Each structure stands twice: as structure tokens, then as C-alpha cells.
Amino acid sequence: MTTYDIAVIGKGLIGAGAIRHLSLTQPDLNICIIGPDEPENRKTHDGVFASHYDQGRITRVLDPSPTWGNLARQSIKQYALIESASGIQFHHKVGCLRATDLPEKADTIDAVGEAFSPPYTRLDATGCSTKYPFLQFSDEFTAWDETGDAGYINPRTLIQAQLKVAEDNGATIIREIAEAIVQENDAITINLREGDSIQAKKILISAGGYTNTLLDRKLVLPTKTHSILKVEVDSDEVQRLKSMPSIITTFSHPNVKSLYMLPPVEYPDGKTYIKLGSDGNPDELLPAKQHFLDLTKSDTTAIGWFHSDGHLDIIKILKSSVHNMIRDLKAVNYESVPCLLTYTDHGNPYIDKLDNGIYVATGGNGAAAKSSDEIGRLGAMLCATDQWDSELNQDNFRCVYMS
Ligand SMILES: Cc1cc2nc3c(=O)[nH]c(=O)nc-3n(C[C@H](O)[C@H](O)[C@H](O)COP(=O)(O)OP(=O)(O)OC[C@H]3O[C@@H](n4cnc5c(N)ncnc54)[C@H](O)[C@@H]3O)c2cc1C
């Protein structure tokens, strides 16, 4: 049986960031990352799923939380390095417009702007309409128009890039599902679904929503359904919307509390889509049993959800929202897709030591794609050195366990 110094479990956004940092900072260690590739057909797949099977994730520094602002800033600083070291492009600097008709949140975002100084301009509703004439906002809106490195990343190619650099630096990639971990003496045995096992002196678990399926002592890590709408647009519409930024809005509206939207992005089917979702409303609109997925014990309970087309009530709201926000939008077609969001108890990721040799970096809270490199780095450094390598307070990232 092969024994590694460190095995990262979960080949998603955070795990891929972790393995690259391990490969760069711990050149003498024998390291691997374990995780399945994206399924070719989600409607027939019966293994684990992930939160990153998509072409776009918004990236920006401005945030109501200074912690998330810091994680984003540190990660964004690495994008160009990762692109040049891997030769794989994933970063699109189209800007990010954050708009709200809830001005009481403005101070917290301004404070993060002041602390981290990303380039941005404050706009009122008229300013938004002047810069982005195809968008419509009511007079109550105030906005932050972040430029510079803000925009979106392609999560699939970011993972490819991280893994390419890690592999070039000697890391092994094991394209399998970890079935169970067994701690014995000084080594941890990882049983793989196809029957093999490997051993590692230490492991870092970054299995996203499935993290609890590998742990005896469960974390507070609620996993929630999330429905997204993809609006197909033709080349004329792409041309008309060519200056569209990524958009994040929060509303006082009773049904739609928030909305995020990406500009037209090309997908592997050769078509171009505007993608949008809403974080705020499902809690109120859906009964809890439809909203939560119990991924504490089994990785198969969510399969029905991933074979579905998302919650159609939510999709209906997203459809009317996108037409409200983009003037005269010409949609060729609509597609709805189910996804998974994983939350922590305190709203920051869990980056912590669980037991002798067992570490975790997980809990994206719907916001970790852009910041996955830094979250992965902090998990990697903690796992390799038992040191917390950040100006952020380590206590804000401690695990919270189910009672
Ligand atoms: C629709 C949607 C839109 C989003 N938009 C944004 C956005 O605009 N900006 C942003 O920053 N964030 C966004 N997010 C959040 C972001 O995508 C997640 O926070 C991020 O993917 C979390 O990374 P992760 O590595 O924890 O999990 P994942 O990316 O889900 O990776 C976990 C990995 O673990 C693997 N795994 C699971 N179980 C096992 C096992 N037993 N053995 C081995 N491997 C296993 C899975 O295969 C998967 O690859 C969005 C999320 C969704 C769903």
C-alpha cells in the first residue's frame, strides 16, 4: 500500500488550492489529492457531486464581511501566477457591480473597500443606468462598481490549473471517491470506492458538502439545495451586453432578497448563457425538507436532487427577475440546473484540526470559489506545519460540531 505524507480528500476548488500550495511549499513531502472527476452526465451519475460544475463564479473583493474580503483579496493576488504557471486561463476581468436598495448595509461594504482598496466607484441608480444602459434599477438603489480584477472565474479551469501546477511539482492525483478513513497508530488508511486503499500520515478533508460522510464526529455543515437559471442568448444579445459586469444585488423585495448574475458566458455546449441565482429566498419559499439535503451519513441521498431541474418555483422567480433587471432581454431558451451550497455555523469556512493527523478545510457558504486558493492554502499550511499562517483570527475558522 502506498503511504503519502499528506493526502487531500476532495478535488474541488478548496482541495485543488490546497494541493498546489502543498506542492510549492513542501517539496520534500509525498503528497496526493483524491477525488472523482466531474460526471459526464449528471442525470445518470450516482456518485458524489460538487458545487463547482459550471463556467462562472463571481470574483470581487468588496463584501460586507472583512474576513471574506481578506480571503478574496489574498486569492485574487494569486490568479495571474496560477494562470502563468499552468498555462490555463480562468480569470475574466469584466468587473462586478454590487447594488442594493438596503442602504443600511452600505457602511460595512465601504469599510471593506477602505481596508483593501480595490478600485471601485460608488454609483446611484442614475449612474448605474448611464454606465450600464441595458440594466434597470429603481431610484432607491446605490451601487459599488468594482473594476480591476473583479469579474468572474471559470471554476472548472481554475481547478485544472491548480492541479496542473501541483502535478508538475510532483503531487499525485487519484481520481477516486474516498469511501472511509480509518485511523490506526501513526497512519490513516483511506479506503477508496473501487476497492484499493492508500495510507497517509496526515489528511486534509475538503470534500465540500460531503465532508460529514467521512467523519464520525459530525460538523454543523448544513447542505442546501440551490437552483440556477441559465438564459441562452444569441450573438446580437452578446454584442449588446458586451460591457455587462458580474452583478450582485440585495433587495428589500419580500420574495427575492438577493440575486447574482453573470454576464453572457460560453458553455461547453457551444451556447452562451447569462446565469443567475438567488441566495435569499429559498428559505422562505420552500419547506425545510425540500431545502436541506441530509449529507451527514450517506453520499447518495442527494442524487435525486442532482438528477432534477432544480426547484421550479424558484426558477419562475429567477426568470421574471432577469427580465426585470435587463431591459428588453431577448432569451433564446432557458435551462435550470440544481446545485449544492454548504454552510458553516459561523459563516466562515472551517479550517481546523479535527484529530491527530486529520484536518479540514471546507464550508464555502456560497462564496468560496473566488477565495478557494487562500482557504486551501490556510488548510494546507495548518495540515503541514500545525501553524496558522494568516493575519486573520484562527478562532473565526474553528469547527463547530453537532451536539
Ligand atoms: C450555483 C452556485 C453559484 C455560486 N456562485 C459563486 C460565486 O459567484 N462566487 C463564489 O465565490 N462562490 C460561488 N459559489 C460557491 C462556490 O462554488 C463554493 O463555495 C465552492 O465550490 C466550495 O468549494 P469546495 O472545494 O468546498 O467544494 P466543491 O467545489 O464542491 O468540491 C468538493 C469536492 O469534494 C469531492 N468529494 C466529495 N466527497 C468525496 C469523497 N468521499 N472522496 C473524494 N472526493 C469527494 C467532490 O467530488 C468535489 O469535487 C457558488 C456555488 C453554487 C452552487
Coordinates of C-alpha atoms and ligand atoms in Angstrom, one line a residue:
M1 CA 0.0 0.0 0.0
T2 CA 1.4 3.4 -0.9
T3 CA 1.9 5.8 2.0
Y4 CA 1.8 9.5 1.5
D5 CA 2.9 12.2 3.9
I6 CA -0.3 14.2 3.2
A7 CA -3.5 13.2 1.3
V8 CA -6.0 15.9 0.4
I9 CA -9.5 14.4 0.1
G10 CA -11.8 16.3 -2.3
K11 CA -10.6 17.5 -5.8
G12 CA -12.9 20.6 -5.8
L13 CA -12.0 24.3 -5.5
I14 CA -10.6 24.3 -2.0
G15 CA -8.8 20.9 -2.3
A16 CA -7.2 22.0 -5.6
G17 CA -5.9 25.2 -4.0
A18 CA -4.6 23.2 -1.0
I19 CA -2.6 20.7 -3.1
R20 CA -1.0 23.4 -5.2
H21 CA 0.2 25.2 -2.1
L22 CA 1.5 21.9 -0.6
S23 CA 3.3 21.1 -3.8
L24 CA 5.0 24.5 -3.7
T25 CA 5.8 24.8 0.0
Q26 CA 6.5 21.2 0.9
P27 CA 8.7 19.9 -1.9
D28 CA 10.1 17.0 0.1
L29 CA 6.7 15.6 1.0
N30 CA 5.0 12.8 -0.9
I31 CA 1.5 14.3 -1.4
C32 CA -1.7 13.3 -3.2
I33 CA -5.2 14.5 -3.9
I34 CA -8.1 12.1 -4.0
G35 CA -11.4 12.9 -5.8
P36 CA -13.5 12.0 -8.7
D37 CA -13.7 14.0 -12.0
E38 CA -16.9 15.8 -12.8
P39 CA -19.5 13.3 -14.1
E40 CA -20.1 13.3 -17.8
N41 CA -23.9 13.1 -17.4
R42 CA -25.3 14.4 -14.1
K43 CA -28.7 12.9 -14.9
T44 CA -27.3 9.3 -14.8
H45 CA -24.4 9.8 -12.3
D46 CA -24.8 8.1 -8.9
G47 CA -21.6 9.1 -7.1
V48 CA -20.8 12.4 -5.4
F49 CA -21.5 15.8 -6.9
A50 CA -19.9 19.2 -6.2
S51 CA -20.6 22.9 -6.1
H52 CA -18.4 23.9 -9.0
Y53 CA -19.7 22.2 -12.1
D54 CA -20.1 25.4 -14.0
Q55 CA -18.4 28.0 -16.2
G56 CA -18.6 31.1 -14.0
R57 CA -18.2 32.2 -10.4
I58 CA -18.2 35.8 -9.5
T59 CA -15.0 37.3 -8.1
R60 CA -14.5 40.6 -6.3
V61 CA -13.1 41.9 -3.0
L62 CA -16.0 44.2 -1.8
D63 CA -18.0 42.3 0.7
P64 CA -20.0 43.0 3.9
S65 CA -17.6 40.8 5.8
P66 CA -13.9 41.9 6.2
T67 CA -12.9 38.2 6.6
W68 CA -14.4 37.2 3.2
G69 CA -12.9 40.4 1.8
N70 CA -9.5 39.4 3.0
L71 CA -9.8 35.8 1.7
A72 CA -10.8 37.1 -1.7
R73 CA -8.0 39.7 -1.9
Q74 CA -5.4 37.1 -1.0
S75 CA -6.8 34.6 -3.5
I76 CA -7.2 37.1 -6.3
K77 CA -3.5 38.1 -5.9
Q78 CA -2.6 34.5 -6.9
Y79 CA -4.7 34.3 -10.1
A80 CA -2.1 35.6 -12.5
L81 CA 0.6 33.4 -11.0
I82 CA -1.6 30.3 -11.3
E83 CA -2.5 31.2 -14.9
S84 CA 1.1 31.7 -16.0
A85 CA 2.4 28.7 -14.1
S86 CA -0.2 26.4 -15.6
G87 CA -0.8 28.0 -19.0
I88 CA -4.5 27.7 -18.3
Q89 CA -6.7 30.8 -18.3
F90 CA -9.7 31.1 -15.8
H91 CA -9.9 34.8 -14.8
H92 CA -12.2 37.2 -16.7
K93 CA -11.9 40.9 -15.5
V94 CA -15.3 42.1 -16.5
G95 CA -15.9 44.0 -13.2
C96 CA -18.5 43.4 -10.6
L97 CA -21.5 45.7 -9.8
R98 CA -22.9 45.3 -6.3
A99 CA -26.2 47.1 -5.9
T100 CA -28.7 47.4 -3.1
D101 CA -31.8 49.2 -2.1
L102 CA -31.0 48.4 1.5
P103 CA -28.6 51.4 2.3
E104 CA -28.1 50.2 5.9
K105 CA -25.6 47.7 4.6
A106 CA -23.6 50.3 2.8
D107 CA -21.2 51.1 5.7
T108 CA -19.9 47.6 6.0
I109 CA -19.1 47.4 2.3
D110 CA -17.4 50.8 2.4
A111 CA -15.3 49.7 5.3
V112 CA -14.1 46.7 3.4
G113 CA -13.4 49.0 0.4
E114 CA -11.3 51.2 2.6
A115 CA -9.4 48.3 4.2
F116 CA -8.5 46.5 1.0
S117 CA -8.7 49.4 -1.6
P118 CA -9.9 47.5 -4.7
P119 CA -10.6 50.0 -7.5
Y120 CA -14.3 50.9 -7.3
T121 CA -16.7 53.8 -7.8
R122 CA -19.9 54.5 -5.9
L123 CA -22.9 54.9 -8.2
D124 CA -26.5 55.9 -7.7
A125 CA -29.4 54.5 -9.8
T126 CA -28.8 57.1 -12.5
G127 CA -25.1 56.4 -12.5
C128 CA -25.8 52.7 -13.0
S129 CA -28.1 53.4 -15.9
T130 CA -25.6 55.7 -17.5
K131 CA -22.7 53.2 -17.3
Y132 CA -24.9 50.2 -18.0
P133 CA -27.8 51.4 -20.1
F134 CA -29.2 47.8 -20.5
L135 CA -29.7 47.4 -16.8
Q136 CA -32.6 48.9 -14.8
F137 CA -32.7 49.8 -11.1
S138 CA -35.2 51.8 -9.2
D139 CA -34.2 55.2 -7.7
E140 CA -33.6 53.7 -4.3
F141 CA -30.5 51.8 -5.5
T142 CA -27.0 52.5 -4.5
A143 CA -24.1 50.6 -6.0
W144 CA -20.4 49.8 -5.9
D145 CA -18.9 49.4 -9.3
E146 CA -15.7 47.3 -8.7
T147 CA -13.2 47.1 -11.6
G148 CA -9.6 45.9 -11.6
D149 CA -9.5 42.2 -11.0
A150 CA -13.2 41.9 -10.3
G151 CA -15.3 39.8 -12.7
Y152 CA -15.6 36.1 -12.8
I153 CA -13.5 33.0 -12.8
N154 CA -14.2 29.7 -14.5
P155 CA -14.2 27.2 -11.6
R156 CA -13.5 24.2 -13.8
T157 CA -10.4 25.7 -15.4
L158 CA -9.2 27.1 -12.1
I159 CA -9.2 23.5 -10.7
Q160 CA -7.4 22.3 -13.8
A161 CA -4.8 25.0 -13.4
Q162 CA -4.3 24.3 -9.7
L163 CA -3.9 20.6 -10.4
K164 CA -1.6 21.1 -13.3
V165 CA 0.8 23.1 -11.2
A166 CA 0.6 20.6 -8.3
E167 CA 1.2 17.7 -10.6
D168 CA 4.1 19.4 -12.3
N169 CA 5.6 19.8 -8.8
G170 CA 5.2 16.1 -8.0
A171 CA 1.8 15.7 -6.5
T172 CA -0.2 12.5 -7.3
I173 CA -3.8 12.8 -8.5
I174 CA -6.0 9.9 -7.5
R175 CA -9.3 10.1 -9.4
E176 CA -11.5 8.2 -7.0
I177 CA -14.0 8.6 -4.2
A178 CA -12.8 8.1 -0.6
E179 CA -15.2 5.7 0.9
A180 CA -13.9 5.7 4.5
I181 CA -11.0 6.8 6.6
V182 CA -9.6 4.6 9.4
Q183 CA -7.1 6.0 11.9
E184 CA -4.6 3.4 13.2
N185 CA -1.4 4.2 15.2
D186 CA 0.5 6.8 13.2
A187 CA -1.1 6.4 9.8
I188 CA -4.5 6.9 8.4
T189 CA -5.9 4.4 5.9
I190 CA -8.2 5.8 3.2
N191 CA -10.4 3.1 1.6
L192 CA -11.3 4.0 -2.0
R193 CA -14.6 3.1 -3.5
E194 CA -13.2 0.9 -6.2
G195 CA -11.5 -1.3 -3.6
D196 CA -8.0 0.0 -3.2
S197 CA -6.6 1.7 -0.1
I198 CA -3.9 4.2 0.5
Q199 CA -2.2 5.4 3.6
A200 CA -1.3 8.9 4.7
K201 CA 0.4 10.3 7.8
K202 CA -2.0 13.3 7.6
I203 CA -5.1 14.1 5.7
L204 CA -6.9 17.3 4.8
I205 CA -10.6 16.8 4.1
S206 CA -12.0 19.3 1.6
A207 CA -15.0 17.3 0.4
G208 CA -17.4 20.2 0.4
G209 CA -21.0 19.2 1.2
Y210 CA -19.9 15.5 1.6
T211 CA -17.3 16.2 4.3
N212 CA -19.5 14.8 7.1
T213 CA -19.9 11.4 5.2
L214 CA -16.2 10.8 6.1
L215 CA -16.4 11.9 9.8
D216 CA -17.5 10.1 12.9
R217 CA -18.0 13.3 14.8
K218 CA -20.2 15.4 12.6
L219 CA -19.8 19.1 11.9
V220 CA -22.6 21.6 11.8
L221 CA -22.5 21.8 8.0
P222 CA -26.0 22.2 6.6
T223 CA -26.1 21.4 2.9
K224 CA -28.8 23.2 1.0
T225 CA -30.3 22.9 -2.5
H226 CA -29.7 25.8 -4.8
S227 CA -31.4 26.4 -8.2
I228 CA -29.9 28.3 -11.0
L229 CA -31.3 29.6 -14.2
K230 CA -29.3 29.8 -17.4
V231 CA -30.7 32.1 -20.1
E232 CA -29.4 31.4 -23.5
V233 CA -28.7 34.5 -25.6
D234 CA -27.7 34.9 -29.3
S235 CA -24.7 36.7 -30.7
D236 CA -26.6 40.0 -31.2
E237 CA -27.6 40.0 -27.5
V238 CA -24.0 39.1 -26.5
Q239 CA -22.9 42.1 -28.5
R240 CA -25.5 44.4 -26.9
L241 CA -24.5 43.3 -23.4
K242 CA -20.7 43.2 -24.1
S243 CA -19.9 45.7 -21.2
M244 CA -22.1 43.7 -18.7
P245 CA -20.3 43.1 -15.4
S246 CA -21.0 40.4 -12.9
I247 CA -23.8 41.6 -10.7
I248 CA -24.7 41.0 -7.1
T249 CA -27.9 42.7 -5.8
T250 CA -29.7 42.7 -2.4
F251 CA -33.3 43.8 -2.3
S252 CA -36.0 44.8 0.1
H253 CA -38.4 42.8 -2.0
P254 CA -40.3 40.1 0.0
N255 CA -39.6 37.2 -2.3
V256 CA -36.3 38.0 -3.9
K257 CA -33.8 39.1 -1.3
S258 CA -30.7 38.7 -3.4
L259 CA -29.7 37.9 -6.9
Y260 CA -26.4 37.3 -8.5
M261 CA -25.9 37.2 -12.2
L262 CA -23.0 36.6 -14.6
P263 CA -22.7 38.3 -18.0
P264 CA -23.0 36.1 -21.1
V265 CA -20.5 33.3 -20.8
E266 CA -19.8 30.5 -23.3
Y267 CA -20.6 26.9 -22.1
P268 CA -19.2 23.6 -23.3
D269 CA -22.3 23.0 -25.4
G270 CA -21.1 25.9 -27.6
K271 CA -24.0 28.1 -26.4
T272 CA -23.8 31.4 -24.5
Y273 CA -25.8 31.9 -21.3
I274 CA -26.5 34.5 -18.7
K275 CA -26.5 32.6 -15.4
L276 CA -28.3 33.7 -12.3
G277 CA -29.3 32.5 -8.8
S278 CA -30.7 33.9 -5.6
D279 CA -29.3 33.1 -2.1
G280 CA -32.0 34.8 -0.1
N281 CA -35.4 33.5 -1.0
P282 CA -35.5 29.7 -0.9
D283 CA -35.5 29.7 3.0
E284 CA -38.8 31.4 3.0
L285 CA -40.3 29.9 -0.1
L286 CA -39.6 26.2 0.4
P287 CA -40.5 23.8 3.2
A288 CA -37.2 22.9 5.0
K289 CA -37.3 19.3 3.9
Q290 CA -37.1 20.4 0.2
H291 CA -34.4 22.9 1.0
F292 CA -32.0 20.8 3.0
L293 CA -30.1 17.7 1.8
D294 CA -29.0 15.4 4.6
L295 CA -25.4 14.6 3.7
T296 CA -24.3 13.6 7.2
K297 CA -24.3 9.8 6.7
S298 CA -24.6 8.9 3.0
D299 CA -23.4 10.5 -0.2
T300 CA -26.3 9.0 -2.1
T301 CA -29.2 11.0 -0.5
A302 CA -28.7 14.0 -2.8
I303 CA -28.8 12.0 -6.1
G304 CA -32.5 12.7 -6.8
W305 CA -31.8 16.4 -6.4
F306 CA -28.9 16.4 -8.8
H307 CA -30.9 14.5 -11.4
S308 CA -33.7 17.1 -11.2
D309 CA -34.0 20.5 -12.9
G310 CA -34.0 22.5 -9.6
H311 CA -36.9 24.0 -7.8
L312 CA -39.3 25.2 -10.5
D313 CA -40.9 27.8 -8.2
I314 CA -37.5 29.4 -7.7
I315 CA -36.8 29.2 -11.4
K316 CA -40.0 31.1 -12.2
I317 CA -38.9 33.9 -9.9
L318 CA -35.4 34.0 -11.4
K319 CA -37.0 34.2 -14.9
S320 CA -39.0 37.3 -14.1
S321 CA -36.1 38.8 -12.1
V322 CA -33.7 38.6 -15.1
H323 CA -36.2 40.3 -17.4
N324 CA -36.8 43.0 -14.8
M325 CA -33.1 43.7 -14.4
I326 CA -32.0 43.5 -18.1
R327 CA -34.0 45.8 -20.4
D328 CA -35.6 44.2 -23.4
L329 CA -33.7 40.9 -22.8
K330 CA -34.0 38.5 -25.8
A331 CA -33.8 35.0 -24.5
V332 CA -33.4 32.2 -27.0
N333 CA -34.0 29.5 -24.3
Y334 CA -33.9 28.7 -20.6
E335 CA -32.3 25.9 -18.7
S336 CA -32.5 25.3 -15.0
V337 CA -29.8 23.4 -13.0
P338 CA -29.7 22.1 -9.4
C339 CA -26.7 22.8 -7.3
L340 CA -25.5 22.4 -3.7
L341 CA -24.4 25.0 -1.1
T342 CA -22.6 24.1 2.1
Y343 CA -22.9 26.4 5.1
T344 CA -21.0 26.6 8.4
D345 CA -22.3 27.6 11.8
H346 CA -20.4 31.0 11.9
G347 CA -20.4 31.8 8.2
N348 CA -16.7 31.5 7.7
P349 CA -15.1 28.3 6.3
Y350 CA -14.0 25.6 8.8
I351 CA -10.2 25.4 8.6
D352 CA -9.2 23.4 11.6
K353 CA -7.5 20.3 13.1
L354 CA -10.1 17.6 14.0
D355 CA -7.9 14.9 15.4
N356 CA -4.4 13.5 15.3
G357 CA -3.4 13.9 11.7
I358 CA -6.9 14.9 10.5
Y359 CA -7.5 18.4 9.2
V360 CA -10.4 20.0 7.4
A361 CA -10.8 23.0 5.1
T362 CA -14.5 23.2 4.0
G363 CA -17.7 25.1 4.2
G364 CA -17.9 27.5 1.3
N365 CA -21.1 29.3 2.4
G366 CA -21.9 30.0 -1.2
A367 CA -18.9 32.3 -1.5
A368 CA -15.7 30.3 -1.6
A369 CA -15.0 29.9 -5.3
K370 CA -13.2 33.2 -5.7
S371 CA -11.4 32.7 -2.4
S372 CA -10.7 29.0 -2.7
D373 CA -6.9 29.4 -3.2
E374 CA -6.4 31.2 0.1
I375 CA -8.8 28.9 2.0
G376 CA -6.9 25.9 0.5
R377 CA -3.6 27.5 1.4
L378 CA -4.6 28.0 5.1
G379 CA -5.8 24.4 5.3
A380 CA -2.6 23.2 3.6
M381 CA -0.3 25.2 5.9
L382 CA -2.2 24.1 9.0
C383 CA -2.0 20.5 8.0
A384 CA 1.6 20.5 7.0
T385 CA 3.0 22.6 9.9
D386 CA 0.3 22.9 12.6
Q387 CA 0.8 26.7 12.2
W388 CA -1.9 29.3 11.4
D389 CA -0.4 31.4 8.6
S390 CA -2.7 34.4 8.4
E391 CA -3.4 37.8 10.0
L392 CA -7.0 36.6 10.3
N393 CA -8.0 35.3 13.7
Q394 CA -7.8 31.5 13.7
D395 CA -10.7 31.2 16.1
N396 CA -13.0 32.5 13.4
F397 CA -12.4 29.4 11.4
R398 CA -12.8 26.7 14.1
C399 CA -15.1 23.8 13.5
V400 CA -18.5 23.7 15.2
Y401 CA -19.7 20.1 16.0
M402 CA -23.2 18.8 16.1
S403 CA -24.3 18.1 19.6
Ligands
LIG1 C1 -24.7 27.8 -8.3 C2 -23.6 28.3 -7.4 C3 -23.1 29.5 -7.6 C4 -22.0 30.0 -6.9 N1 -21.6 31.2 -7.1 C5 -20.4 31.7 -6.5 C6 -19.8 32.9 -6.9 O1 -20.3 33.6 -7.8 N2 -18.7 33.2 -6.3 C7 -18.1 32.5 -5.3 O2 -17.0 32.9 -4.9 N3 -18.6 31.3 -5.0 C8 -19.8 30.9 -5.5 N4 -20.3 29.7 -5.2 C9 -19.8 28.9 -4.1 C10 -18.6 28.0 -4.5 O3 -18.8 27.4 -5.8 C11 -18.3 27.0 -3.4 O4 -18.2 27.7 -2.2 C12 -17.1 26.2 -3.7 O5 -17.3 25.4 -4.8 C13 -16.8 25.4 -2.5 O6 -15.6 24.7 -2.8 P1 -15.3 23.3 -2.1 O7 -14.0 22.8 -2.5 O8 -15.6 23.4 -0.6 O9 -16.4 22.3 -2.6 P2 -16.6 21.7 -4.1 O10 -16.1 22.6 -5.1 O11 -18.0 21.1 -4.1 O12 -15.6 20.4 -4.1 C14 -15.7 19.4 -3.2 C15 -15.1 18.2 -3.9 O13 -15.1 17.1 -3.0 C16 -15.3 15.9 -3.8 N5 -15.8 14.8 -2.9 C17 -16.9 14.7 -2.2 N6 -16.9 13.6 -1.5 C18 -15.8 13.0 -1.7 C19 -15.2 11.7 -1.3 N7 -15.8 10.9 -0.5 N8 -14.0 11.4 -1.8 C20 -13.3 12.2 -2.6 N9 -13.8 13.4 -3.0 C21 -15.0 13.8 -2.6 C22 -16.3 16.3 -4.8 O14 -16.2 15.4 -5.9 C23 -15.9 17.7 -5.1 O15 -15.1 17.8 -6.2 C24 -21.5 29.2 -5.9 C25 -22.0 27.9 -5.6 C26 -23.0 27.5 -6.4 C27 -23.6 26.1 -6.1

